[in-house]
Structures are given as structure tokens and as C-alpha cells.
Short mmCIF file of C-alpha atoms in Angstrom, two decimals:
data_model
loop_
_atom_site.label_atom_id
_atom_site.label_comp_id
_atom_site.label_asym_id
_atom_site.label_seq_id
_atom_site.Cartn_x
_atom_site.Cartn_y
_atom_site.Cartn_z
CA MET A 267 -32.47 -11.64 -55.18
CA ASP A 268 -30.17 -9.70 -52.49
CA GLU A 269 -32.01 -8.25 -49.68
CA LYS A 270 -31.22 -4.76 -49.16
CA LYS A 271 -29.26 -3.51 -46.41
CA VAL A 272 -30.88 -1.67 -43.99
CA MET A 273 -30.38 2.10 -43.33
CA LEU A 274 -31.98 4.31 -40.68
CA SER A 275 -32.12 7.88 -40.13
CA GLY A 276 -33.58 10.02 -37.50
CA ILE A 277 -34.13 14.14 -37.62
CA GLN A 278 -35.28 16.02 -34.64
CA PRO A 279 -38.34 18.30 -35.68
CA SER A 280 -36.99 21.05 -33.79
CA GLY A 281 -37.38 23.86 -36.59
CA GLU A 282 -38.21 24.30 -40.10
CA LEU A 283 -36.27 22.46 -42.81
CA HIS A 284 -34.21 25.12 -44.95
CA LEU A 285 -32.54 25.25 -48.33
CA GLY A 286 -29.21 24.05 -46.74
CA ASN A 287 -31.16 20.93 -45.49
CA TYR A 288 -32.49 20.20 -48.82
CA LEU A 289 -29.67 20.92 -51.12
CA GLY A 290 -27.18 19.30 -48.88
CA ALA A 291 -29.01 15.89 -47.96
CA VAL A 292 -32.75 15.63 -48.17
CA ARG A 293 -32.57 15.89 -52.13
CA ASN A 294 -30.76 12.64 -52.21
CA TRP A 295 -32.86 10.50 -50.11
CA PRO A 296 -35.20 9.30 -52.84
CA GLU A 297 -32.13 8.07 -54.74
CA MET A 298 -31.04 6.13 -51.04
CA ILE A 299 -34.59 4.39 -50.65
CA GLU A 300 -34.04 2.56 -54.26
CA GLU A 301 -31.03 1.21 -52.66
CA PHE A 302 -31.44 0.56 -49.50
CA ASP A 303 -34.53 -0.61 -46.83
CA CYS A 304 -34.96 2.95 -45.07
CA TYR A 305 -36.28 4.17 -42.03
CA PHE A 306 -37.12 8.02 -41.32
CA PHE A 307 -38.40 9.15 -37.83
CA MET A 308 -38.91 12.32 -36.69
CA ALA A 309 -37.07 12.33 -33.24
CA ASP A 310 -39.29 13.92 -31.04
CA LEU A 311 -38.37 12.43 -27.84
CA HIS A 312 -34.93 13.92 -28.52
CA THR A 313 -36.46 17.41 -29.10
CA ILE A 314 -37.81 17.77 -25.45
CA THR A 315 -34.31 17.58 -23.97
CA VAL A 316 -34.80 21.41 -24.72
CA ARG A 317 -38.06 23.07 -23.54
CA GLN A 318 -40.78 23.13 -26.47
CA GLU A 319 -44.00 24.81 -26.87
CA PRO A 320 -46.54 21.87 -27.39
CA ALA A 321 -48.75 23.10 -30.22
CA GLN A 322 -45.80 24.34 -32.22
CA LEU A 323 -43.98 20.87 -31.48
CA ARG A 324 -46.96 19.12 -33.15
CA ARG A 325 -47.28 21.29 -36.05
CA ARG A 326 -43.51 20.78 -36.86
CA VAL A 327 -43.64 17.04 -36.32
CA LEU A 328 -46.48 16.76 -39.04
CA THR A 329 -45.10 19.77 -41.03
CA GLN A 330 -41.62 17.56 -41.32
CA VAL A 331 -43.72 14.30 -42.34
CA ALA A 332 -45.52 16.22 -45.26
CA GLN A 333 -42.16 17.64 -46.13
CA TYR A 334 -40.43 14.28 -46.43
CA ILE A 335 -43.28 13.00 -48.60
CA ALA A 336 -43.11 16.45 -50.79
CA CYS A 337 -39.42 15.92 -51.30
CA GLY A 338 -39.91 12.59 -52.79
CA LEU A 339 -39.68 10.03 -50.10
CA ASN A 340 -42.39 7.70 -51.01
CA PRO A 341 -44.41 6.02 -47.91
CA GLU A 342 -44.82 2.80 -50.05
CA LYS A 343 -40.91 2.51 -50.40
CA CYS A 344 -39.96 3.61 -47.30
CA THR A 345 -40.83 3.55 -43.12
CA ILE A 346 -41.97 7.13 -42.10
CA PHE A 347 -42.87 7.44 -38.32
CA ILE A 348 -42.68 9.27 -35.56
CA GLN A 349 -40.34 8.02 -32.74
CA SER A 350 -42.51 8.65 -29.75
CA HIS A 351 -45.26 6.22 -31.67
CA VAL A 352 -42.98 3.09 -31.31
CA PRO A 353 -42.66 2.76 -27.07
CA ALA A 354 -39.26 0.06 -27.98
CA HIS A 355 -37.42 3.45 -28.15
CA ALA A 356 -37.73 4.68 -24.81
CA GLN A 357 -37.94 0.78 -23.38
CA LEU A 358 -34.69 0.16 -24.89
CA GLY A 359 -33.42 3.47 -24.25
CA TRP A 360 -33.63 2.66 -20.37
CA VAL A 361 -31.96 -0.78 -20.88
CA LEU A 362 -29.11 0.83 -22.67
CA ASP A 363 -28.45 3.66 -19.93
CA CYS A 364 -27.57 0.93 -17.86
CA TYR A 365 -25.12 -0.27 -20.09
CA THR A 366 -23.66 3.07 -21.01
CA MET A 367 -20.66 4.53 -18.80
CA PHE A 368 -20.84 7.90 -17.03
CA GLY A 369 -17.11 8.60 -18.36
CA GLU A 370 -18.52 8.26 -21.86
CA LEU A 371 -21.48 10.41 -21.71
CA SER A 372 -19.49 13.21 -20.04
CA ARG A 373 -17.21 13.30 -23.02
CA MET A 374 -20.07 13.93 -25.54
CA THR A 375 -19.35 17.43 -27.14
CA GLN A 376 -23.24 18.20 -27.69
CA PHE A 377 -23.92 17.75 -23.97
CA LYS A 378 -21.41 20.28 -23.46
CA ASP A 379 -22.54 22.66 -26.27
CA LYS A 380 -26.14 22.38 -25.28
CA SER A 381 -25.79 22.49 -21.41
CA ALA A 382 -23.72 25.89 -22.27
CA LYS A 383 -26.93 27.30 -24.28
CA HIS A 384 -29.48 26.10 -21.93
CA LYS A 385 -27.80 26.72 -18.72
CA ASP A 386 -31.27 26.74 -16.83
CA ASN A 387 -32.39 23.48 -18.09
CA ILE A 388 -29.40 21.15 -17.97
CA ASN A 389 -31.48 17.81 -17.64
CA ALA A 390 -30.85 14.13 -17.29
CA GLY A 391 -32.02 13.66 -20.44
CA LEU A 392 -29.81 16.02 -22.20
CA PHE A 393 -27.13 14.08 -20.62
CA THR A 394 -28.46 10.40 -21.43
CA TYR A 395 -29.49 10.63 -24.95
CA PRO A 396 -26.86 9.05 -26.63
CA ALA A 397 -28.15 5.83 -25.07
CA LEU A 398 -31.61 6.67 -26.67
CA MET A 399 -29.97 7.47 -29.66
CA ALA A 400 -28.16 4.15 -29.52
CA ALA A 401 -31.74 2.54 -28.72
CA ASP A 402 -33.08 4.14 -32.11
CA ILE A 403 -30.33 2.85 -34.04
CA LEU A 404 -29.83 -0.83 -32.63
CA LEU A 405 -33.93 -1.51 -32.71
CA TYR A 406 -33.68 -1.87 -36.48
CA GLN A 407 -30.32 -3.65 -36.79
CA PRO A 408 -29.25 -1.42 -39.66
CA ASP A 409 -26.42 -1.81 -41.47
CA PHE A 410 -25.87 2.05 -42.03
CA VAL A 411 -26.40 5.23 -40.09
CA PRO A 412 -25.98 8.17 -42.64
CA VAL A 413 -23.89 10.86 -40.27
CA GLY A 414 -22.37 14.10 -41.06
CA GLU A 415 -19.09 15.15 -39.43
CA ASP A 416 -20.93 16.41 -36.32
CA GLN A 417 -22.66 12.78 -35.49
CA LYS A 418 -19.83 10.47 -36.19
CA GLN A 419 -19.46 10.70 -32.17
CA HIS A 420 -23.04 9.59 -31.76
CA VAL A 421 -22.52 6.22 -34.14
CA GLU A 422 -19.12 5.81 -31.96
CA ILE A 423 -20.82 5.31 -28.79
CA CYS A 424 -23.70 3.69 -30.38
CA ARG A 425 -20.86 1.02 -31.62
CA ASP A 426 -19.51 1.07 -27.98
CA ILE A 427 -22.51 0.50 -26.24
CA ALA A 428 -23.48 -2.33 -28.87
CA GLU A 429 -20.34 -4.31 -28.59
CA ARG A 430 -20.19 -4.15 -24.56
CA PHE A 431 -23.90 -5.70 -24.67
CA ASN A 432 -22.95 -8.11 -27.17
CA GLY A 433 -19.85 -8.85 -25.03
CA ILE A 434 -22.07 -9.76 -22.11
CA TYR A 435 -24.79 -11.27 -24.09
CA GLY A 436 -23.47 -12.81 -27.45
CA ASP A 437 -24.60 -11.76 -30.77
CA VAL A 438 -27.91 -9.53 -29.88
CA PHE A 439 -27.00 -6.35 -31.95
CA LYS A 440 -25.79 -5.54 -35.42
CA ILE A 441 -23.00 -3.26 -35.51
CA PRO A 442 -23.90 -0.21 -37.63
CA ALA A 443 -21.15 1.38 -39.93
CA PRO A 444 -21.59 5.18 -40.50
CA HIS A 445 -22.58 6.04 -44.04
CA ILE A 446 -21.14 9.20 -45.55
CA PRO A 447 -23.83 9.94 -47.67
CA LYS A 448 -23.54 11.39 -51.29
CA VAL A 449 -22.12 15.23 -50.42
CA GLY A 450 -24.85 17.87 -51.89
CA ALA A 451 -24.26 21.31 -51.88
CA ARG A 452 -22.66 23.21 -48.61
CA VAL A 453 -24.89 25.94 -48.52
CA MET A 454 -23.76 29.14 -46.76
CA SER A 455 -25.74 31.71 -45.31
CA LEU A 456 -27.10 34.53 -47.50
CA ASN A 457 -26.15 37.29 -45.25
CA ASP A 458 -22.89 35.83 -43.74
CA PRO A 459 -21.20 33.57 -46.51
CA THR A 460 -18.41 32.39 -43.78
CA SER A 461 -21.29 30.50 -41.84
CA LYS A 462 -23.40 27.61 -42.77
CA MET A 463 -27.14 28.03 -43.47
CA SER A 464 -28.97 27.80 -40.03
CA LYS A 465 -32.17 28.66 -38.64
CA SER A 466 -30.94 30.54 -36.09
CA ASN A 467 -30.18 33.32 -38.60
CA LEU A 468 -33.49 33.55 -40.08
CA GLU A 469 -32.51 36.42 -42.44
CA GLY A 470 -29.56 34.52 -43.99
CA CYS A 471 -31.59 31.15 -44.13
CA VAL A 472 -34.37 30.36 -46.94
CA ILE A 473 -37.10 28.25 -45.17
CA LEU A 474 -38.61 25.52 -47.48
CA MET A 475 -42.16 26.76 -46.78
CA ASP A 476 -41.12 30.70 -47.43
CA LYS A 477 -43.70 32.17 -49.71
CA PRO A 478 -41.92 33.44 -53.30
CA GLU A 479 -41.78 37.02 -52.15
CA GLU A 480 -40.07 36.43 -48.83
CA ILE A 481 -37.66 34.08 -50.81
CA MET A 482 -36.92 36.92 -53.38
CA ARG A 483 -36.32 39.68 -50.60
CA LYS A 484 -33.63 37.74 -48.87
CA PHE A 485 -31.83 37.23 -52.02
CA LYS A 486 -32.07 40.53 -53.27
CA ARG A 487 -30.49 41.64 -49.45
CA ALA A 488 -27.95 38.74 -49.90
CA VAL A 489 -24.44 39.78 -48.97
CA THR A 490 -22.06 39.82 -52.32
CA ASP A 491 -18.79 40.87 -52.10
CA SER A 492 -17.01 44.17 -51.86
CA ASP A 493 -14.58 43.88 -54.61
CA THR A 494 -14.58 46.16 -57.55
CA GLU A 495 -14.89 44.06 -60.41
CA ARG A 496 -18.37 43.07 -59.51
CA CYS A 497 -18.55 40.42 -62.02
CA VAL A 498 -20.21 36.84 -61.13
CA ARG A 499 -17.08 34.63 -60.74
CA PHE A 500 -16.66 31.05 -58.65
CA ALA A 501 -13.87 32.14 -56.54
CA PRO A 502 -14.96 30.72 -52.80
CA GLN A 503 -11.73 32.68 -51.06
CA GLU A 504 -12.09 35.86 -52.94
CA LYS A 505 -16.10 35.93 -53.48
CA PRO A 506 -17.38 33.87 -51.06
CA GLY A 507 -21.11 35.68 -51.24
CA VAL A 508 -21.13 35.49 -55.06
CA SER A 509 -19.64 31.74 -54.86
CA ASN A 510 -22.46 30.59 -52.33
CA MET A 511 -25.21 32.10 -54.60
CA MET A 512 -23.38 30.51 -57.70
CA GLN A 513 -23.25 27.04 -55.81
CA ILE A 514 -26.89 27.51 -54.89
CA TYR A 515 -27.92 28.43 -58.55
CA ALA A 516 -26.04 25.42 -59.85
CA SER A 517 -27.63 23.15 -57.57
CA VAL A 518 -31.42 23.91 -58.62
CA THR A 519 -30.71 24.71 -62.20
CA GLY A 520 -28.14 21.82 -62.96
CA LYS A 521 -25.77 24.59 -64.59
CA THR A 522 -22.14 24.62 -64.63
CA PHE A 523 -19.92 27.20 -63.03
CA GLU A 524 -18.53 28.26 -66.31
CA GLU A 525 -22.28 28.39 -67.89
CA ILE A 526 -23.19 30.54 -64.92
CA GLU A 527 -20.25 32.91 -65.45
CA ALA A 528 -21.17 33.30 -69.07
CA GLU A 529 -24.73 33.91 -68.53
CA PHE A 530 -24.16 36.85 -66.34
CA GLU A 531 -21.17 38.27 -68.12
CA GLY A 532 -21.22 41.63 -67.83
CA LYS A 533 -24.45 42.17 -66.23
CA GLY A 534 -23.13 42.28 -62.10
CA TYR A 535 -24.70 41.16 -59.43
CA GLY A 536 -27.93 43.30 -59.88
CA ALA A 537 -29.00 41.05 -62.44
CA PHE A 538 -27.68 38.08 -60.81
CA LYS A 539 -29.44 38.14 -57.28
CA PRO A 540 -32.82 38.17 -58.41
CA ALA A 541 -32.04 35.52 -60.92
CA VAL A 542 -30.85 32.93 -58.26
CA GLY A 543 -33.93 33.96 -56.04
CA GLU A 544 -36.51 33.07 -58.81
CA ALA A 545 -34.46 29.89 -59.83
CA VAL A 546 -35.11 29.01 -56.21
CA VAL A 547 -38.49 29.96 -55.82
CA GLU A 548 -39.29 27.56 -58.62
CA ALA A 549 -37.29 24.80 -57.52
CA LEU A 550 -39.15 25.08 -53.90
CA ARG A 551 -42.50 25.98 -55.25
CA PRO A 552 -43.85 22.15 -55.95
CA ILE A 553 -42.36 20.96 -52.73
CA ARG A 554 -44.47 24.02 -50.83
CA GLU A 555 -47.41 23.69 -52.58
CA GLU A 556 -47.49 19.61 -52.01
CA THR A 557 -46.63 20.05 -48.31
CA GLU A 558 -49.55 22.14 -47.96
CA ARG A 559 -51.86 20.01 -49.83
CA LEU A 560 -50.55 17.20 -47.77
CA LEU A 561 -51.04 18.68 -44.36
CA ALA A 562 -54.61 19.82 -45.53
CA ASP A 563 -55.21 16.15 -46.09
CA LYS A 564 -55.01 15.12 -42.26
CA SER A 565 -56.40 11.51 -42.94
CA TYR A 566 -53.82 10.47 -45.60
CA LEU A 567 -50.78 12.33 -43.59
CA GLU A 568 -52.37 10.07 -40.37
CA GLY A 569 -52.39 6.89 -42.52
CA VAL A 570 -48.62 7.31 -43.44
CA TYR A 571 -47.55 7.96 -39.94
CA LYS A 572 -49.80 5.14 -38.39
CA ALA A 573 -48.72 2.36 -41.07
CA GLY A 574 -44.89 3.57 -40.43
CA ALA A 575 -44.95 3.21 -36.88
CA ASP A 576 -47.00 -0.49 -37.41
CA ARG A 577 -43.94 -1.31 -39.60
CA ALA A 578 -41.53 0.22 -37.30
CA GLU A 579 -43.03 -1.66 -34.19
CA TYR A 580 -42.99 -4.89 -35.70
CA THR A 581 -39.22 -4.48 -36.22
CA ALA A 582 -38.15 -3.04 -33.01
CA ASN A 583 -40.17 -5.34 -30.86
CA LYS A 584 -38.27 -8.39 -32.31
CA THR A 585 -35.11 -6.69 -30.86
CA LEU A 586 -36.70 -5.66 -27.56
CA ARG A 587 -38.14 -9.16 -26.94
CA LYS A 588 -34.47 -10.72 -27.67
CA VAL A 589 -33.06 -7.92 -25.26
CA TYR A 590 -35.31 -8.47 -22.71
CA LYS A 591 -34.78 -12.13 -22.75
CA LYS A 592 -31.22 -11.92 -22.59
CA ILE A 593 -31.07 -9.79 -19.50
CA GLY A 594 -33.59 -11.96 -17.62
CA PHE A 595 -36.76 -10.14 -17.46
CA VAL A 596 -39.90 -12.60 -17.43
CA PRO A 597 -41.87 -12.62 -20.69
CA ARG A 598 -45.23 -11.16 -20.12
#
């Protein structure tokens, strides 16, 4: 039997998972773990490039672990761990800092963006984090790294660093390829359908842990369109608000746009908005309830991330030992 290819994905626990994350990506992950040997980690080391409230950071990391399991990531079939539990990430991160050029780092668009947003805290970690991200990836010798458009630059610099290191020391790192995941729904903000759903605009964003009444309130207040026909029709240019809600409704019910148009023919937006809200409430209910159950079962959750860290550490340390030997460090 062929060995599964390795896939790695790290996500910062910098906020709550929302409906856009779920329909756009997370919902497809259970399918991915059948195809690949997958590592999923909470990138808490990356999160502290921006100041965090400690208790809130701990809560978010644990909530995210629970949510991944609730969304269908079976810990028996993939490796789920917390980045800071595997010291090799920081250790290889420092080594790769020394093989990453200043010019490469200064061209990274995310450094420019975050520096502009956090002018009072432009720290060294914010500048050098692409080297840590390269370490995150290269430790596990993955074949693929799932990336969206905004992350391509990080995989490119990771490949450049790996090729530079391999050019000096031989075949140490596998050069990972970007994997463009199966595209889920592109979910826009409920109160600004020209922008992607984002935690920075909470009124237009449905958080996976929102209570049903909160979800209903957000959908009832969602922006529709100022057209005169007031009919439910999929036309993203003319009717961005309605089209966004149709996309959401289609994603959670499996109905086609034609079926949705027929269902709400002659009913207008007053019937449509609460119907979408109710469908989302029912789609997210099992995830919210299972997340709450898992968060209450601290020993189970701890068992998952400890076992995940042990598995991750075993693989990561093999790579780190190889790197240390190549660069001439004396073995312990």
C-alpha cells in the first residue's frame, strides 16, 4: 500500500472561528485526513507577535482544539497539537533565521500590513516570523501545505530557505508544494457584502459559538439589496447581499440556487432572511454543542493535545537532529 503524502496546516488562535472559516475551509478537512497524513497545529508562537491577553489566549487555543474535533477532525486519524508544546519549532526557527536574508523578510507584505496596524509594537518576531513559519513546515517534511491566495508568499519564502539550506548541506529538507484546497463557499459579511466575513466586523460575522438567538438576530439585520423587485435571485453583481445569503443557504442545505429561487418565489426578503438564519443555526448547533461538551471534558482534550505533541515531536526531532548534525553542532 502506498504511504500517504504528508499535509501540514497551522492556524493562529488569534480569534474565534466563524462561518466563513467553516464553509470556506474547515468543513473540507475531514475529507483531507482520509487522503493525507495530516498535521494540524495551533500556531500560538506566531500569535504573540501581537500582544495577547494571557487567559484569553489559553481559552482560544483550547476552544480551537475542541472546535476542530467537533468539525470532524478525528484525532485518531490526524495529529492535532499546540505549536509551543514542540520546542523544535523555536529551535529550527532560530537556525533558519540565520539562513534567511534581510531583504527577503523586508519584502513580506504581512510584515508591512501588521506594522501599519501595530505601530507601537513593531517587534523582531513580527519581522522574522517567516523563518519560524518555514521551520513549522520543514520539520515535518510535508509534500503539501494548504494555502489561500494570501499565504502563497510564505510558502515561496519557505521553499527559498529550504533550497538555500539544501544547496549548502545536501538533501536535508523536502521542498513542499502549495496545495490549493478544494474551494468552499466564499462567505461575505452580512452587513457589508462587498467584504469577506471577518472577526474585525462582528455584527456581520457569525461566530461558530454564537447562540441561536444571536445568529438569528444577525441574519434578520443582514443587508439585502435596495432594488425594487425584492425577489430572491442569485445575481452577485446586482444583488450582492441576497446572493451572499443564497450562497450560505446553499452551502448548509445542499440546495441549488434554482431550488432556492423557487422556494422563495413571491415571498420576499422578510421570509428569506430568517429561513437562512434557521438553516445556519441547525448546521452549527452540533458543532457548538460538541465543542462545549469537549471543553467540559478537560482530561480528554488534554489527552488529545498531549498525544498530538508526542507524535509531532517524534517527527520534528528527527529533522532537527539531522539539521544540527549538518551545521556542525555537537550532539548532546
